[in-house]
Amino acid sequence: MLNASLKELASALDARQISSVELTTLFLDRIETLNPVLNAFITVDRDGALSAASAADARRAAGKAGPLTGIPLAHKDVFCTEGLLTSCGSKMLSNFTSPYDAHVVSLLKAAGTVMLGKTNMDEFAMGSSNENSFYGPARNPWNTGHVPGGSSGGSAVAVAARMSPIATGTDTGGSVRQPAAFCGVTGIKPTYGTVSRFGMIAYASSLDQGGAIGRSAEDCALLLSAMTGFDARDSTSLERPADDLATGLDTPLKGLRIGLPREFFGPGMADEVRTAVEAALAEYRRLGATTVDISLPNAKLAIPAYYVIAPAEASSNLSRFDGVRYGHRAAEYTDLADMYSKSRAQGFGAEVKRRILAGTYVLSHGYYDAYYLQAQKLRRLIAEDFSRAFEHCDVIAGPTAPTTAYAIGEKSDDPVQMYLGDIYTVAVNLAGLPAISLPAGAAAGALPVGLQLIGNYFNEARLLGAAHQLQTATDWHLRQPGGAE
Ligand code: GLN
């Protein structure tokens, strides 16, 4: 059951081979065994999960079950969950019990899913390795001395280590795709505006987007379908008819044109990543797809543009954490200004402070035009590169990350090295496009390699279909890590 797909779980529940309470107990017990090592969960809600599971069993008995009814899942701790700690990986919110559910959480509750708990993450989703969490790093189940990737590291670990069949994540610059790649699972970030940001603690609002993590594209399609939908409480939520993501899965690859951007295959990519990505592309050709060379000439500007825009938005979004409305407040202070300053100094970690400082700087009078405005212009150029590229291809492929998962501590003292790891993912967020990462091979020591497929706006079904076709022909997504056991 721990290895079953969502479809298999749903049919086992339907056939009464197992109840949701039994299934939930199985995963809760596994979390209890593995979490002390992997640190994937910040909060485990055993009582809440068991009562949701028994409600799901009753719903099924009444003949009212949907495809996700009774299925356990985990939410990244960036999503507000009513009555439960919602820490966002920060000391600042380590005392925050949310009074309401995020839109994504309510949709998945309404679908009958059973929340096992909240997963570990980089503080306020700022990071690429999960080492910036106030709760300590989550660990990669393929090698527990290595990072799981970030910021949705806990969610990727939970799915890879079979502590949860599926999990939610958020992706501002790669935080669903990169941990999925490092942990050997599948993760999709949809078109900006598809998933409501209501109740999703904001990092950089024009880039943040909720996404789905599962072991396969088929599981991601089911989860993502249940997470999407218009929400009037998010002003950037799109009002459009829902796509049926599951129906695209069986579309044959014949005729699919895969664009290979020259800029994604240059120096900087580790050999073992290149070998795996090229083998996956050869498999795609064998299955009937064609590859075409394309260029994204401004891709090299994505990191500098992103690391101006994201901190700028973060500096504004994080101003609300002042020790008054909610969150950590310093125990001792002399006056109001001192209280603000001490509360923020104590509540935020080093990386969050670095981003607030950088963001405040690029937005300040005299620097705004030189940095922020320039970055916005680059953002437009990057988006235009993609539109031009999609005149020649249907999807764009390349590595998700330049390396496999690195050792804990290896890059934590060097923010620039850490930021460079986002080289293949951030352009997608700047353009607002959908993209998926799927396991496509393994490097030395069995560490997984992720293949990234980028689609045009609203082409999630096509991405999931292309990923599913590869997963039908290969077994990378079925491999199981043994690092924690
Ligand atoms: N690593 C990137 C950052 O630190 C992306 C994080 C994310 O997608 N939330 O900003």
Short mmCIF file of C-alpha atoms and ligand atoms in Angstrom, two decimals:
data_model
loop_
_atom_site.label_atom_id
_atom_site.label_comp_id
_atom_site.label_asym_id
_atom_site.label_seq_id
_atom_site.Cartn_x
_atom_site.Cartn_y
_atom_site.Cartn_z
CA MET A 1 0.00 0.00 0.00
CA LEU A 2 2.88 2.37 0.70
CA ASN A 3 3.96 2.01 -2.94
CA ALA A 4 0.50 2.09 -4.50
CA SER A 5 -0.52 4.81 -6.95
CA LEU A 6 -3.49 7.04 -6.12
CA LYS A 7 -5.63 5.09 -8.55
CA GLU A 8 -4.68 1.82 -6.86
CA LEU A 9 -5.37 3.32 -3.45
CA ALA A 10 -8.78 4.56 -4.57
CA SER A 11 -9.72 1.16 -5.94
CA ALA A 12 -8.50 -0.61 -2.78
CA LEU A 13 -10.66 1.78 -0.76
CA ASP A 14 -13.60 1.20 -3.11
CA ALA A 15 -13.23 -2.57 -2.89
CA ARG A 16 -13.07 -2.30 0.95
CA GLN A 17 -9.67 -4.02 0.91
CA ILE A 18 -8.56 -1.31 3.28
CA SER A 19 -10.30 1.55 5.06
CA SER A 20 -9.02 5.11 5.05
CA VAL A 21 -8.43 4.80 8.81
CA GLU A 22 -6.17 1.78 8.22
CA LEU A 23 -4.39 3.46 5.32
CA THR A 24 -3.89 6.65 7.31
CA THR A 25 -2.55 4.66 10.27
CA LEU A 26 -0.05 2.97 7.96
CA PHE A 27 1.35 6.31 6.82
CA LEU A 28 1.26 7.85 10.32
CA ASP A 29 3.26 4.90 11.65
CA ARG A 30 5.77 5.26 8.87
CA ILE A 31 6.14 8.97 9.64
CA GLU A 32 6.71 8.08 13.29
CA THR A 33 9.53 5.70 12.31
CA LEU A 34 11.26 7.85 9.70
CA ASN A 35 10.68 11.44 10.76
CA PRO A 36 13.28 11.46 13.56
CA VAL A 37 15.90 10.95 10.83
CA LEU A 38 14.38 12.68 7.80
CA ASN A 39 12.73 15.67 9.55
CA ALA A 40 10.21 15.96 6.72
CA PHE A 41 7.34 17.02 8.97
CA ILE A 42 7.17 20.03 11.28
CA THR A 43 3.75 18.97 12.58
CA VAL A 44 2.05 15.58 12.51
CA ASP A 45 -1.69 15.68 13.20
CA ARG A 46 -2.51 12.10 14.17
CA ASP A 47 -5.87 12.83 15.80
CA GLY A 48 -7.02 15.18 13.05
CA ALA A 49 -5.94 12.69 10.37
CA LEU A 50 -7.72 9.76 11.98
CA SER A 51 -10.95 11.67 12.38
CA ALA A 52 -10.80 12.94 8.78
CA ALA A 53 -10.13 9.34 7.69
CA SER A 54 -13.15 8.00 9.50
CA ALA A 55 -15.30 10.78 7.99
CA ALA A 56 -13.94 9.76 4.57
CA ASP A 57 -14.83 6.12 5.26
CA ALA A 58 -18.38 7.18 6.14
CA ARG A 59 -18.62 9.24 2.97
CA ARG A 60 -17.48 6.28 0.90
CA ALA A 61 -19.99 4.00 2.65
CA ALA A 62 -22.69 6.53 1.68
CA GLY A 63 -21.60 6.25 -1.95
CA LYS A 64 -20.31 9.82 -2.13
CA ALA A 65 -16.58 9.25 -2.66
CA GLY A 66 -14.50 11.08 -5.27
CA PRO A 67 -11.07 10.03 -6.61
CA LEU A 68 -9.23 11.49 -3.58
CA THR A 69 -11.66 10.63 -0.80
CA GLY A 70 -9.80 8.97 2.05
CA ILE A 71 -6.35 9.52 0.49
CA PRO A 72 -3.72 10.79 2.96
CA LEU A 73 -1.62 13.81 2.02
CA ALA A 74 0.75 16.37 3.50
CA HIS A 75 0.71 20.14 3.15
CA LYS A 76 3.77 22.34 2.97
CA ASP A 77 3.80 24.48 6.10
CA VAL A 78 3.35 27.62 3.99
CA PHE A 79 -0.38 26.80 3.67
CA CYS A 80 -2.63 28.04 6.47
CA THR A 81 -4.46 25.20 8.19
CA GLU A 82 -7.24 26.05 10.62
CA GLY A 83 -6.47 25.17 14.23
CA LEU A 84 -2.98 23.90 13.45
CA LEU A 85 0.50 25.41 13.69
CA THR A 86 1.37 27.17 10.41
CA SER A 87 5.02 28.12 10.88
CA CYS A 88 6.29 28.74 7.33
CA GLY A 89 9.54 27.24 8.61
CA SER A 90 10.16 30.37 10.70
CA LYS A 91 10.66 31.20 14.35
CA MET A 92 8.56 34.28 13.55
CA LEU A 93 5.46 32.10 13.12
CA SER A 94 6.45 29.29 15.47
CA ASN A 95 3.53 30.33 17.73
CA PHE A 96 0.97 30.89 14.95
CA THR A 97 -2.16 28.77 14.85
CA SER A 98 -4.07 29.72 11.75
CA PRO A 99 -7.73 30.68 12.27
CA TYR A 100 -8.63 29.66 8.70
CA ASP A 101 -7.71 27.30 5.86
CA ALA A 102 -5.89 28.30 2.67
CA HIS A 103 -8.04 27.90 -0.46
CA VAL A 104 -5.96 24.90 -1.53
CA VAL A 105 -6.45 23.30 1.88
CA SER A 106 -10.23 23.81 1.77
CA LEU A 107 -10.48 22.40 -1.76
CA LEU A 108 -8.52 19.30 -0.78
CA LYS A 109 -10.54 18.91 2.41
CA ALA A 110 -13.74 19.11 0.36
CA ALA A 111 -12.33 16.41 -1.93
CA GLY A 112 -12.11 14.17 1.14
CA THR A 113 -8.32 14.00 1.49
CA VAL A 114 -6.84 13.25 4.89
CA MET A 115 -4.11 15.66 6.04
CA LEU A 116 -1.31 13.82 7.86
CA GLY A 117 0.58 16.97 8.83
CA LYS A 118 2.64 19.94 7.70
CA THR A 119 5.97 19.60 5.97
CA ASN A 120 9.34 21.18 6.56
CA MET A 121 10.52 24.02 4.31
CA ASP A 122 13.04 26.81 4.00
CA GLU A 123 11.99 29.78 6.10
CA PHE A 124 9.31 31.73 4.19
CA ALA A 125 10.14 29.53 1.17
CA MET A 126 13.48 31.27 0.69
CA GLY A 127 16.09 28.70 -0.19
CA SER A 128 17.08 25.81 -2.39
CA SER A 129 18.18 23.22 0.15
CA ASN A 130 15.80 23.27 3.13
CA GLU A 131 18.74 24.27 5.33
CA ASN A 132 17.10 27.63 6.07
CA SER A 133 14.34 26.07 8.17
CA PHE A 134 14.00 27.15 11.82
CA TYR A 135 13.17 23.48 12.46
CA GLY A 136 16.44 22.18 11.06
CA PRO A 137 17.09 20.70 7.63
CA ALA A 138 15.00 17.92 6.17
CA ARG A 139 17.22 15.10 4.89
CA ASN A 140 17.36 13.42 1.50
CA PRO A 141 16.09 9.82 1.82
CA TRP A 142 18.54 8.66 -0.89
CA ASN A 143 21.46 9.80 1.25
CA THR A 144 20.68 11.38 4.59
CA GLY A 145 23.90 13.39 4.54
CA HIS A 146 22.56 15.29 1.54
CA VAL A 147 19.99 18.06 1.17
CA PRO A 148 16.53 17.23 -0.20
CA GLY A 149 16.39 20.51 -2.13
CA GLY A 150 14.13 23.38 -1.30
CA SER A 151 12.11 25.15 -0.44
CA SER A 152 9.42 22.42 -0.47
CA GLY A 153 12.00 19.89 0.78
CA GLY A 154 9.80 18.29 3.43
CA SER A 155 7.03 17.58 0.90
CA ALA A 156 9.45 15.97 -1.56
CA VAL A 157 11.03 13.86 1.20
CA ALA A 158 7.62 12.79 2.50
CA VAL A 159 6.59 11.52 -0.95
CA ALA A 160 9.97 9.95 -1.80
CA ALA A 161 10.19 8.11 1.51
CA ARG A 162 6.59 6.92 1.30
CA MET A 163 5.55 8.92 4.37
CA SER A 164 2.69 10.35 2.30
CA PRO A 165 1.38 9.37 -1.14
CA ILE A 166 1.20 13.01 -2.31
CA ALA A 167 2.00 16.47 -0.97
CA THR A 168 1.46 20.11 -1.81
CA GLY A 169 4.28 22.54 -2.43
CA THR A 170 4.84 26.08 -3.65
CA ASP A 171 7.17 27.28 -6.36
CA THR A 172 8.43 30.87 -6.53
CA GLY A 173 11.64 30.08 -8.38
CA GLY A 174 11.80 26.28 -8.45
CA SER A 175 10.70 25.14 -5.02
CA VAL A 176 8.43 22.35 -6.25
CA ARG A 177 10.57 21.18 -9.17
CA GLN A 178 14.04 21.26 -7.64
CA PRO A 179 13.28 19.25 -4.45
CA ALA A 180 11.27 16.84 -6.63
CA ALA A 181 14.41 16.39 -8.78
CA PHE A 182 16.73 15.93 -5.77
CA CYS A 183 14.41 13.37 -4.15
CA GLY A 184 13.46 11.40 -7.28
CA VAL A 185 9.76 12.31 -7.35
CA THR A 186 7.52 14.22 -9.77
CA GLY A 187 6.50 17.84 -9.16
CA ILE A 188 4.47 20.27 -11.22
CA LYS A 189 4.18 24.03 -10.95
CA PRO A 190 1.18 25.23 -12.96
CA THR A 191 0.61 28.46 -14.90
CA TYR A 192 0.63 31.51 -12.62
CA GLY A 193 -2.93 32.26 -11.49
CA THR A 194 -4.15 28.66 -11.67
CA VAL A 195 -3.87 27.83 -7.98
CA SER A 196 -5.23 30.36 -5.48
CA ARG A 197 -2.68 32.05 -3.25
CA PHE A 198 -5.28 32.78 -0.56
CA GLY A 199 -3.91 31.50 2.74
CA MET A 200 -0.55 30.65 1.17
CA ILE A 201 1.93 32.77 3.12
CA ALA A 202 3.38 35.23 0.61
CA TYR A 203 7.02 35.32 -0.40
CA ALA A 204 7.06 37.05 -3.82
CA SER A 205 3.44 37.43 -4.88
CA SER A 206 3.99 37.85 -8.62
CA LEU A 207 5.97 34.58 -8.73
CA ASP A 208 4.46 32.35 -6.00
CA GLN A 209 2.36 29.46 -7.22
CA GLY A 210 1.08 26.34 -5.48
CA GLY A 211 1.97 23.00 -7.03
CA ALA A 212 1.67 19.25 -6.66
CA ILE A 213 4.24 16.62 -5.68
CA GLY A 214 3.65 12.92 -6.25
CA ARG A 215 5.56 9.86 -7.30
CA SER A 216 4.18 9.93 -10.83
CA ALA A 217 2.70 12.36 -13.32
CA GLU A 218 -0.58 10.47 -13.05
CA ASP A 219 -0.73 11.14 -9.28
CA CYS A 220 0.26 14.79 -9.81
CA ALA A 221 -2.57 15.17 -12.35
CA LEU A 222 -5.12 14.00 -9.79
CA LEU A 223 -3.76 16.23 -7.03
CA LEU A 224 -3.35 19.32 -9.21
CA SER A 225 -6.88 18.96 -10.64
CA ALA A 226 -8.25 19.07 -7.11
CA MET A 227 -6.16 22.13 -6.15
CA THR A 228 -7.08 24.40 -9.03
CA GLY A 229 -10.06 26.64 -9.47
CA PHE A 230 -11.06 30.29 -9.40
CA ASP A 231 -11.00 32.03 -6.03
CA ALA A 232 -12.30 35.58 -5.67
CA ARG A 233 -10.08 36.07 -2.60
CA ASP A 234 -6.94 36.03 -4.76
CA SER A 235 -6.92 38.98 -7.17
CA THR A 236 -4.60 37.09 -9.57
CA SER A 237 -6.73 33.93 -9.61
CA LEU A 238 -7.82 33.10 -13.15
CA GLU A 239 -11.42 32.56 -14.06
CA ARG A 240 -11.43 29.91 -16.74
CA PRO A 241 -12.96 26.48 -17.31
CA ALA A 242 -11.05 23.67 -15.59
CA ASP A 243 -8.85 21.51 -17.81
CA ASP A 244 -9.23 17.80 -17.48
CA LEU A 245 -5.65 16.94 -16.66
CA ALA A 246 -6.19 13.20 -16.50
CA THR A 247 -7.46 12.88 -20.07
CA GLY A 248 -4.22 14.21 -21.56
CA LEU A 249 -2.16 11.44 -19.99
CA ASP A 250 -2.63 8.93 -22.77
CA THR A 251 -1.89 11.27 -25.66
CA PRO A 252 0.84 9.52 -27.67
CA LEU A 253 4.15 11.31 -28.06
CA LYS A 254 4.19 10.97 -31.82
CA GLY A 255 4.57 14.41 -33.31
CA LEU A 256 5.51 16.11 -30.05
CA ARG A 257 8.23 18.70 -30.73
CA ILE A 258 10.62 19.05 -27.80
CA GLY A 259 12.68 22.23 -27.84
CA LEU A 260 16.20 22.02 -26.44
CA PRO A 261 17.46 25.47 -25.48
CA ARG A 262 21.14 25.82 -26.23
CA GLU A 263 21.50 27.85 -23.01
CA PHE A 264 20.30 24.92 -20.87
CA PHE A 265 22.92 22.52 -22.21
CA GLY A 266 26.05 24.66 -21.87
CA PRO A 267 28.79 24.44 -19.27
CA GLY A 268 27.73 24.44 -15.64
CA MET A 269 25.75 21.23 -15.81
CA ALA A 270 27.30 18.26 -14.00
CA ASP A 271 28.26 15.38 -16.32
CA GLU A 272 26.04 12.89 -14.52
CA VAL A 273 23.07 15.22 -14.97
CA ARG A 274 23.86 15.67 -18.66
CA THR A 275 24.14 11.92 -19.21
CA ALA A 276 20.78 11.23 -17.57
CA VAL A 277 18.99 14.08 -19.35
CA GLU A 278 20.37 12.99 -22.72
CA ALA A 279 19.29 9.40 -22.10
CA ALA A 280 15.77 10.61 -21.28
CA LEU A 281 15.69 12.67 -24.48
CA ALA A 282 16.83 9.65 -26.49
CA GLU A 283 13.94 7.71 -24.95
CA TYR A 284 11.54 10.48 -25.99
CA ARG A 285 12.81 10.25 -29.56
CA ARG A 286 12.39 6.49 -29.48
CA LEU A 287 8.81 7.00 -28.37
CA GLY A 288 8.06 9.21 -31.37
CA ALA A 289 8.86 12.75 -30.24
CA THR A 290 11.23 14.95 -32.19
CA THR A 291 13.76 17.35 -30.72
CA VAL A 292 14.54 20.78 -32.12
CA ASP A 293 17.31 23.17 -31.16
CA ILE A 294 16.03 26.46 -29.83
CA SER A 295 17.49 29.46 -28.04
CA LEU A 296 16.43 31.45 -24.99
CA PRO A 297 19.00 34.23 -25.36
CA ASN A 298 18.00 36.06 -22.17
CA ALA A 299 17.95 32.96 -19.95
CA LYS A 300 21.29 33.98 -18.45
CA LEU A 301 19.64 37.10 -17.06
CA ALA A 302 17.02 35.13 -15.15
CA ILE A 303 19.02 34.71 -11.93
CA PRO A 304 19.95 38.40 -11.58
CA ALA A 305 16.41 39.50 -12.47
CA TYR A 306 14.86 36.99 -10.09
CA TYR A 307 17.16 37.88 -7.20
CA VAL A 308 16.10 41.52 -7.52
CA ILE A 309 12.36 41.02 -8.01
CA ALA A 310 11.81 38.23 -5.46
CA PRO A 311 13.58 40.03 -2.57
CA ALA A 312 11.86 43.32 -3.51
CA GLU A 313 8.44 41.69 -3.18
CA ALA A 314 9.53 39.78 -0.08
CA SER A 315 10.68 42.96 1.68
CA SER A 316 7.20 44.36 1.23
CA ASN A 317 5.30 41.14 2.06
CA LEU A 318 7.31 40.46 5.21
CA SER A 319 6.77 43.93 6.66
CA ARG A 320 3.57 42.59 8.23
CA PHE A 321 5.57 40.46 10.68
CA ASP A 322 6.13 43.08 13.33
CA GLY A 323 5.35 41.32 16.58
CA VAL A 324 2.01 43.12 16.93
CA ARG A 325 -0.58 41.50 14.70
CA TYR A 326 0.76 37.99 15.05
CA GLY A 327 4.01 36.11 15.31
CA HIS A 328 6.97 36.33 17.60
CA ARG A 329 7.33 39.33 19.91
CA ALA A 330 10.54 40.05 21.80
CA ALA A 331 10.16 39.56 25.54
CA GLU A 332 12.01 42.74 26.48
CA TYR A 333 12.15 46.13 24.75
CA THR A 334 12.26 49.81 25.62
CA ASP A 335 9.73 51.39 23.25
CA LEU A 336 7.66 50.61 20.14
CA ALA A 337 10.51 50.96 17.63
CA ASP A 338 12.72 48.80 19.81
CA MET A 339 9.97 46.19 20.06
CA TYR A 340 9.61 46.03 16.24
CA SER A 341 13.32 45.83 15.73
CA LYS A 342 14.01 43.20 18.39
CA SER A 343 11.03 41.06 17.37
CA ARG A 344 12.16 41.01 13.74
CA ALA A 345 15.81 40.53 14.64
CA GLN A 346 14.91 37.49 16.76
CA GLY A 347 12.09 36.11 14.59
CA PHE A 348 13.80 36.01 11.18
CA GLY A 349 16.76 33.86 10.17
CA ALA A 350 19.85 35.05 8.29
CA GLU A 351 18.66 34.34 4.73
CA VAL A 352 15.31 36.07 5.28
CA LYS A 353 17.11 39.13 6.67
CA ARG A 354 19.47 39.14 3.69
CA ARG A 355 16.51 39.18 1.30
CA ILE A 356 14.68 41.91 3.22
CA LEU A 357 17.80 44.07 3.12
CA ALA A 358 18.46 43.42 -0.57
CA GLY A 359 14.79 44.00 -1.41
CA THR A 360 14.58 47.25 0.54
CA TYR A 361 17.75 48.45 -1.15
CA VAL A 362 16.61 47.79 -4.74
CA LEU A 363 13.31 49.52 -4.06
CA SER A 364 14.79 52.57 -2.38
CA HIS A 365 14.83 56.04 -3.90
CA GLY A 366 17.79 56.38 -6.26
CA TYR A 367 18.19 52.63 -6.80
CA TYR A 368 14.72 51.72 -7.96
CA ASP A 369 15.39 52.66 -11.60
CA ALA A 370 18.81 51.05 -11.65
CA TYR A 371 17.77 47.69 -10.21
CA TYR A 372 14.07 47.03 -9.80
CA LEU A 373 12.92 48.66 -13.02
CA GLN A 374 15.76 47.06 -15.00
CA ALA A 375 14.86 43.66 -13.57
CA GLN A 376 11.24 44.14 -14.65
CA LYS A 377 12.44 44.88 -18.20
CA LEU A 378 14.54 41.71 -18.19
CA ARG A 379 11.51 39.81 -16.99
CA ARG A 380 9.62 40.92 -20.08
CA LEU A 381 12.51 39.90 -22.37
CA ILE A 382 12.67 36.47 -20.76
CA ALA A 383 8.92 35.94 -21.23
CA GLU A 384 9.23 36.99 -24.89
CA ASP A 385 12.03 34.46 -25.43
CA PHE A 386 9.66 31.71 -24.35
CA SER A 387 6.82 32.91 -26.62
CA ARG A 388 9.18 32.91 -29.58
CA ALA A 389 10.50 29.47 -28.68
CA PHE A 390 6.98 28.03 -28.51
CA GLU A 391 6.50 28.91 -32.18
CA HIS A 392 8.97 26.09 -32.93
CA CYS A 393 8.18 23.49 -30.27
CA ASP A 394 5.41 22.20 -27.99
CA VAL A 395 7.43 21.71 -24.82
CA ILE A 396 10.92 22.75 -23.75
CA ALA A 397 13.20 20.23 -22.05
CA GLY A 398 16.36 20.40 -20.01
CA PRO A 399 17.73 19.60 -16.57
CA THR A 400 15.82 20.78 -13.49
CA ALA A 401 19.01 21.53 -11.58
CA PRO A 402 22.68 21.72 -12.59
CA THR A 403 23.73 19.07 -10.04
CA THR A 404 22.22 16.29 -8.00
CA ALA A 405 21.58 16.80 -4.28
CA TYR A 406 24.69 18.13 -2.55
CA ALA A 407 25.90 17.50 0.98
CA ILE A 408 24.28 19.33 3.88
CA GLY A 409 26.48 22.34 4.68
CA GLU A 410 28.24 22.32 1.30
CA LYS A 411 26.71 25.56 0.03
CA SER A 412 25.10 27.03 3.11
CA ASP A 413 27.81 29.65 3.66
CA ASP A 414 27.80 30.79 0.05
CA PRO A 415 24.49 32.38 -0.97
CA VAL A 416 25.62 33.10 -4.53
CA GLN A 417 26.49 29.43 -5.15
CA MET A 418 23.10 28.53 -3.70
CA TYR A 419 21.30 31.02 -5.99
CA LEU A 420 23.11 29.64 -9.06
CA GLY A 421 21.48 26.26 -8.41
CA ASP A 422 18.20 27.91 -9.52
CA ILE A 423 19.55 28.63 -13.00
CA TYR A 424 17.12 26.36 -14.89
CA THR A 425 14.00 27.00 -12.83
CA VAL A 426 13.57 30.73 -12.15
CA ALA A 427 12.94 31.88 -15.74
CA VAL A 428 9.74 29.82 -15.75
CA ASN A 429 8.37 31.76 -12.77
CA LEU A 430 9.39 35.11 -14.24
CA ALA A 431 7.35 34.22 -17.32
CA GLY A 432 4.48 32.61 -15.33
CA LEU A 433 4.68 29.35 -17.31
CA PRO A 434 3.89 25.80 -16.18
CA ALA A 435 6.71 23.27 -15.74
CA ILE A 436 7.19 19.77 -14.40
CA SER A 437 10.20 17.89 -13.04
CA LEU A 438 10.28 14.12 -13.34
CA PRO A 439 12.88 11.58 -12.28
CA ALA A 440 14.97 10.68 -15.31
CA GLY A 441 17.97 8.77 -14.10
CA ALA A 442 20.43 8.40 -11.30
CA ALA A 443 23.94 9.58 -10.72
CA ALA A 444 26.72 8.06 -8.66
CA GLY A 445 25.43 6.82 -5.31
CA ALA A 446 21.92 6.51 -6.80
CA LEU A 447 21.15 10.19 -6.30
CA PRO A 448 18.25 11.05 -8.62
CA VAL A 449 18.41 13.39 -11.61
CA GLY A 450 15.39 15.45 -12.63
CA LEU A 451 14.29 16.26 -16.18
CA GLN A 452 12.38 19.52 -16.54
CA LEU A 453 9.66 20.02 -19.13
CA ILE A 454 8.34 23.55 -19.61
CA GLY A 455 5.03 24.21 -21.37
CA ASN A 456 3.24 27.18 -22.83
CA TYR A 457 0.52 28.85 -20.73
CA PHE A 458 -2.21 26.40 -19.65
CA ASN A 459 -0.40 23.43 -21.20
CA GLU A 460 -0.32 21.48 -17.93
CA ALA A 461 -2.19 18.56 -19.51
CA ARG A 462 0.45 18.30 -22.22
CA LEU A 463 3.30 18.38 -19.69
CA LEU A 464 1.67 15.75 -17.52
CA GLY A 465 0.97 13.66 -20.60
CA ALA A 466 4.56 13.86 -21.84
CA ALA A 467 5.81 12.95 -18.35
CA HIS A 468 3.34 10.08 -18.07
CA GLN A 469 4.40 8.65 -21.42
CA LEU A 470 8.04 8.55 -20.30
CA GLN A 471 6.96 6.99 -17.00
CA THR A 472 5.04 4.33 -18.88
CA ALA A 473 8.23 3.38 -20.74
CA THR A 474 10.78 3.73 -17.92
CA ASP A 475 10.87 2.97 -14.21
CA TRP A 476 12.87 5.83 -12.68
CA HIS A 477 9.81 7.06 -10.82
CA LEU A 478 9.25 3.64 -9.24
CA ARG A 479 12.66 3.40 -7.60
CA GLN A 480 12.63 3.67 -3.88
CA PRO A 481 15.24 5.28 -1.64
CA GLY A 482 16.72 3.20 1.13
CA GLY A 483 18.81 5.88 2.86
CA ALA A 484 16.69 6.21 5.98
CA GLU A 485 15.89 2.56 6.60
N1 GLN B 1 15.52 28.98 -4.46
C1 GLN B 1 14.67 30.06 -4.83
C2 GLN B 1 14.70 31.13 -3.75
O1 GLN B 1 15.38 30.94 -2.80
C3 GLN B 1 13.27 29.60 -5.07
C4 GLN B 1 12.49 29.35 -3.84
C5 GLN B 1 11.04 29.06 -4.12
O2 GLN B 1 10.68 28.68 -5.23
N2 GLN B 1 10.22 29.30 -3.11
O3 GLN B 1 14.10 32.14 -3.83
#
